[in-house]
């Protein structure tokens, strides 16, 4: 064989390998999207959405049947009634049968990735997208309206009556009518990556940003009622317990704040970087840290127990069947189930 | 270590440019040009060394020692080093600049990828790369809309309902132009020419595929990098326009400007210690020497131009 032919074949082989390498693997790196409904835990991670039995940690189903390297899931699934809604990183948004994982319909009109959890309300679902828009989708998977912001939407919307509250990475919080009309908008000091929380008692909307601030807005007109400056960015929604707001900033500082006045009741250092939201357990709450540490506190800020898992923790934990479920990356397992005393009951590794 | 030395300074430079120009697409273009300008001395040095090596390959003395010491690698290396010194060639002159440039190019690519954080996890990583003089709250997330593109998504332009990957097409064209224009004029039997030909064919396909499937911010970087690369080589006089426009070659040949140099034929009598030893043994045995056989096959040592 001529040298030139050997050269052509060699170069072709190297190029073919490079090409195949370029098409492999997810196009972005994300963290598991976790949610729960009854005794079932749902987790969206990489090429699949998994339904896991919270009693045993066994897989019930996965969607899709065959994974595709180009289609990855990181948005927490939204579960309601008989349905599960989830978006992927290939600009598709799906309605699945929550019992079987069978696809009911696919919405393909968005042009951006799904990072945020959708919000189901009756027969409609609000799907935020990385293409800067919030889509209202009817029960058949058809678009009702689209509201465009000035940046990607990474936060789940909130709803109170007929008003939809939306935080955007464009540093703004929007209030929309059920017909998609803008009611008000308020600018914050940074991008809003955490879902807003509406409090029926105070009629405040609590929002936070990566601009190191936690803000209470009037749900009626968006006026700022109080602002609390923090040392680090806030990446997740707060926990509301009997008029007390609980949240952690990226530095790991946990705040307990009076929801009405914004006054800090107490604050403690959790001991590690925190990106996830706090999760309520019996008699207190847990905080999960980037380094794999899980710490439980009572509502006075007193420590209850501390555990560690292999891996890094970025997803807000959920409770199902009385168990606390934690999602980890870069570790041995994807999910861990703990009882109220912090004893590990099961772990889940989906394999391939 | 890699992040601290390469990625962090690159990302912060990219972010600082974005802060000034208020557009991430423009920042990618300016940052790519800036890095290319900063590495220009290395490119020039590499080109100079490559040119020197090419000249060496054509030097009659080099060809002579190649033949003369074909069975004595040590002696060949010594003679080659002498020739390097004589011609003022640094044998590592083309490798070193390339080795220095390589991490810079990889760092440039990675810093653009990192700056286009597409998930909260990636944004967290980006936020932690910020130097103190930049405020993440003010800058993040970066404005990723540029012209018709979302820089974080693969690019397609909708023309009459058909999604056309314009940027990927431009990447293919500019990569093809770059490899074609930089291809040195060599004989068709040359192994290096075969390699260049193969690369010239596959590289545009590879780069085009990457531009088609990866975020358009990276495709934008490929285009700018290719164009600046061609411009730099043109400034160094290393662009062979005749590869693209054959009529230039014909015109140059007609005017005598670019007249092709006839190959120099070197005829050498191989001097080999082993052969000499064999020769004396053969003489003793009354057999004809191997040298005399060679002499019959080849004309006497002299340089001549055909």
XYZ file of C-alpha atoms in Angstrom, chain B:
306
model
C -3.317 24.601 38.910
C -4.524 24.735 35.280
C -7.508 26.838 36.355
C -5.349 29.250 38.349
C -2.673 29.784 35.714
C -4.654 29.663 32.488
C -8.439 29.537 32.871
C -8.921 32.140 35.605
C -6.885 34.929 33.944
C -8.476 34.151 30.576
C -12.022 34.104 31.953
C -11.469 37.355 33.830
C -9.999 39.035 30.748
C -13.003 37.856 28.756
C -15.380 39.119 31.447
C -13.568 42.463 31.705
C -13.922 42.950 27.923
C -17.597 41.987 28.202
C -18.032 44.588 30.937
C -16.624 47.263 28.626
C -18.301 46.329 25.334
C -21.535 45.053 26.962
C -21.770 42.182 24.498
C -20.369 38.694 24.951
C -20.210 37.982 21.195
C -18.074 41.089 20.582
C -15.998 40.132 23.642
C -15.272 36.675 22.147
C -14.130 38.306 18.888
C -11.912 40.889 20.643
C -10.475 38.370 23.082
C -9.592 35.903 20.302
C -7.858 38.688 18.340
C -6.026 39.801 21.502
C -4.732 36.296 22.248
C -3.713 35.831 18.615
C -1.797 39.136 18.722
C -0.087 38.210 21.975
C 0.997 34.860 20.539
C 2.062 36.415 17.229
C 5.797 36.479 18.136
C 5.574 32.753 18.850
C 3.794 32.137 15.550
C 6.428 34.178 13.716
C 9.249 32.302 15.433
C 7.628 28.982 14.616
C 7.224 29.965 10.977
C 10.824 31.132 10.771
C 12.057 27.865 12.232
C 9.830 25.824 9.914
C 11.148 27.770 6.949
C 14.703 27.079 8.136
C 13.965 23.376 8.445
C 12.493 23.327 4.946
C 15.615 25.039 3.632
C 17.724 22.468 5.415
C 15.843 19.631 3.760
C 16.724 21.103 0.386
C 20.352 21.868 1.249
C 22.769 19.703 -0.799
C 25.020 19.252 2.210
C 22.158 17.817 4.235
C 21.256 15.403 1.460
C 24.854 14.449 1.235
C 25.225 13.533 4.896
C 21.898 11.722 4.759
C 23.295 9.357 2.209
C 26.776 9.330 3.561
C 25.835 8.331 7.089
C 22.727 6.350 6.397
C 24.052 3.461 8.455
C 25.634 5.510 11.208
C 22.981 7.377 13.103
C 25.357 8.807 15.684
C 27.667 10.293 13.079
C 24.669 11.546 11.113
C 23.343 13.322 14.232
C 26.745 14.958 14.799
C 26.979 16.167 11.213
C 23.380 17.339 11.322
C 24.087 19.397 14.454
C 27.090 20.956 12.731
C 24.887 21.909 9.832
C 22.244 23.335 12.192
C 24.903 25.569 13.730
C 26.258 26.570 10.362
C 22.833 27.523 9.036
C 21.758 29.112 12.342
C 18.837 26.723 12.817
C 17.439 25.859 16.221
C 16.094 22.285 15.896
C 13.524 23.012 18.647
C 12.667 26.373 17.108
C 9.406 25.173 15.566
C 8.427 22.835 18.423
C 8.838 25.149 21.409
C 6.581 27.980 20.204
C 3.977 25.367 19.278
C 4.245 23.766 22.727
C 3.815 27.157 24.375
C 0.888 28.080 22.137
C -0.917 24.799 22.637
C -2.050 25.388 26.258
C -2.985 28.955 25.325
C -5.255 27.751 22.511
C -6.803 25.070 24.745
C -7.197 27.654 27.531
C -8.876 30.107 25.170
C -11.367 27.451 24.059
C -12.051 26.322 27.627
C -12.427 29.837 29.010
C -15.069 30.655 26.382
C -16.871 27.406 27.245
C -16.693 28.171 30.967
C -17.931 31.739 30.503
C -21.024 30.480 28.655
C -22.269 28.726 31.828
C -25.503 27.038 30.819
C -26.657 25.595 34.135
C -26.663 26.803 37.773
C -23.836 24.361 38.475
C -21.717 25.850 35.686
C -22.623 29.398 36.737
C -21.507 28.598 40.280
C -18.178 27.420 38.862
C -17.876 30.618 36.813
C -18.759 32.816 39.789
C -15.887 31.260 41.727
C -13.401 32.171 38.993
C -14.036 35.913 39.352
C -11.183 38.131 40.506
C -12.019 40.702 43.179
C -12.243 43.653 40.775
C -15.208 42.146 38.933
C -18.688 41.865 40.404
C -20.482 38.602 39.500
C -23.872 40.079 40.434
C -23.421 42.838 37.870
C -22.061 40.646 35.068
C -23.875 37.335 35.421
C -25.339 35.782 33.453
C -23.544 37.012 30.361
C -25.650 38.470 27.577
C -25.529 35.533 25.176
C -27.527 36.989 22.267
C -25.308 38.107 19.390
C -26.709 39.021 15.969
C -29.174 36.199 15.245
C -27.400 33.768 17.585
C -27.850 32.469 21.088
C -24.173 31.951 21.894
C -24.964 29.144 24.314
C -26.857 27.131 21.679
C -25.846 25.607 18.326
C -26.483 28.238 15.661
C -29.176 28.016 12.974
C -30.577 30.837 10.866
C -34.156 30.440 9.791
C -34.375 31.330 6.102
C -37.831 30.786 4.592
C -38.600 28.150 7.209
C -35.341 26.269 6.688
C -32.850 26.235 9.577
C -29.440 26.817 7.975
C -26.227 26.488 10.044
C -24.589 29.618 8.592
C -21.780 29.773 11.117
C -20.865 26.093 10.644
C -20.678 26.719 6.871
C -18.393 29.740 7.456
C -16.234 27.596 9.754
C -15.884 24.934 7.018
C -14.973 27.564 4.413
C -12.448 29.434 6.583
C -10.843 26.203 7.828
C -10.557 24.982 4.234
C -9.073 28.309 3.141
C -6.611 28.295 6.012
C -5.328 24.769 5.394
C -5.252 25.331 1.625
C -3.426 28.647 1.821
C -0.852 27.414 4.308
C -0.060 24.224 2.408
C 3.566 24.462 1.202
C 4.241 23.729 -2.474
C 5.712 20.230 -2.455
C 5.940 17.353 -4.847
C 2.978 15.024 -5.024
C 5.010 12.060 -3.793
C 6.041 13.826 -0.628
C 4.739 12.118 2.531
C 4.271 15.497 4.223
C 2.230 16.680 1.261
C -0.032 13.646 1.579
C -0.559 14.449 5.229
C -1.280 18.100 4.488
C -3.734 17.035 1.793
C -5.536 14.677 4.178
C -5.673 17.328 6.892
C -6.898 19.886 4.385
C -9.794 17.597 3.594
C -10.737 16.340 7.052
C -10.072 19.383 9.222
C -12.836 21.514 7.646
C -15.250 18.579 8.104
C -14.229 18.110 11.740
C -14.362 21.815 12.552
C -17.649 22.197 10.665
C -19.196 19.346 12.628
C -18.013 20.850 15.909
C -19.426 24.246 14.920
C -22.699 22.571 13.910
C -23.136 20.666 17.170
C -21.461 22.865 19.817
C -22.521 26.249 21.196
C -22.340 29.031 18.611
C -20.016 31.044 20.882
C -17.358 28.444 20.127
C -18.180 28.477 16.409
C -17.703 32.252 16.488
C -14.296 31.709 18.075
C -13.372 29.178 15.329
C -14.253 31.691 12.588
C -12.340 34.594 14.153
C -9.372 32.353 14.928
C -9.233 31.106 11.320
C -9.476 34.589 9.815
C -6.859 36.077 12.159
C -4.649 33.028 11.533
C -4.773 33.563 7.753
C -4.036 37.272 8.228
C -1.039 36.528 10.464
C 0.452 34.009 8.040
C -0.152 36.433 5.172
C 1.800 39.088 7.091
C 4.637 36.588 7.450
C 4.521 35.912 3.711
C 3.671 32.250 4.311
C 0.379 32.181 2.442
C 0.452 30.371 -0.872
C -2.249 32.161 -2.840
C -1.389 29.977 -5.828
C -2.875 26.985 -3.959
C -6.207 28.730 -4.196
C -5.772 30.651 -7.420
C -3.671 28.539 -9.850
C -3.614 31.418 -12.360
C -1.276 33.316 -9.956
C 1.251 30.479 -10.214
C 1.039 30.471 -14.009
C 1.421 34.237 -14.096
C 4.423 34.115 -11.774
C 6.010 31.368 -13.826
C 5.417 33.363 -16.982
C 7.111 36.423 -15.491
C 9.855 34.254 -13.998
C 8.986 35.416 -10.496
C 7.828 32.181 -9.048
C 9.855 29.918 -11.269
C 10.021 26.488 -9.776
C 13.494 25.485 -8.653
C 14.785 22.369 -10.330
C 15.675 19.667 -7.859
C 19.368 19.222 -7.173
C 20.580 15.738 -7.809
C 23.262 14.700 -5.417
C 25.294 11.724 -6.292
C 27.236 10.309 -3.464
C 29.582 7.489 -2.981
C 28.592 5.990 0.316
C 31.443 5.855 2.805
C 30.655 3.288 5.360
C 33.027 1.935 7.937
C 31.470 -1.505 7.678
C 31.779 -1.465 3.945
C 35.412 -0.412 4.202
C 36.112 -3.286 6.523
C 34.297 -5.672 4.188
C 36.213 -4.253 1.282
C 39.598 -5.032 2.808
C 38.418 -8.527 3.677
C 37.050 -9.015 0.183
C 40.325 -7.740 -1.318
C 42.154 -10.281 0.706
C 39.818 -12.960 -0.586
C 40.267 -11.696 -4.136
C 36.570 -10.794 -4.524
C 35.280 -7.535 -6.101
C 34.419 -4.946 -3.408
C 30.877 -3.720 -2.697
C 32.077 -0.182 -3.413
C 33.080 -1.141 -6.895
C 29.585 -2.602 -7.374
C 28.098 0.660 -6.201
C 30.350 2.579 -8.505
C 29.032 0.629 -11.418
C 25.438 1.400 -10.442
C 25.918 5.112 -9.772
C 27.767 7.917 -11.522
C 30.682 9.634 -9.779
C 30.105 12.107 -6.942
C 29.321 15.531 -8.260
C 26.535 18.073 -8.052
C 24.703 18.964 -11.143
C 21.475 20.658 -12.028
C 19.191 19.138 -14.531
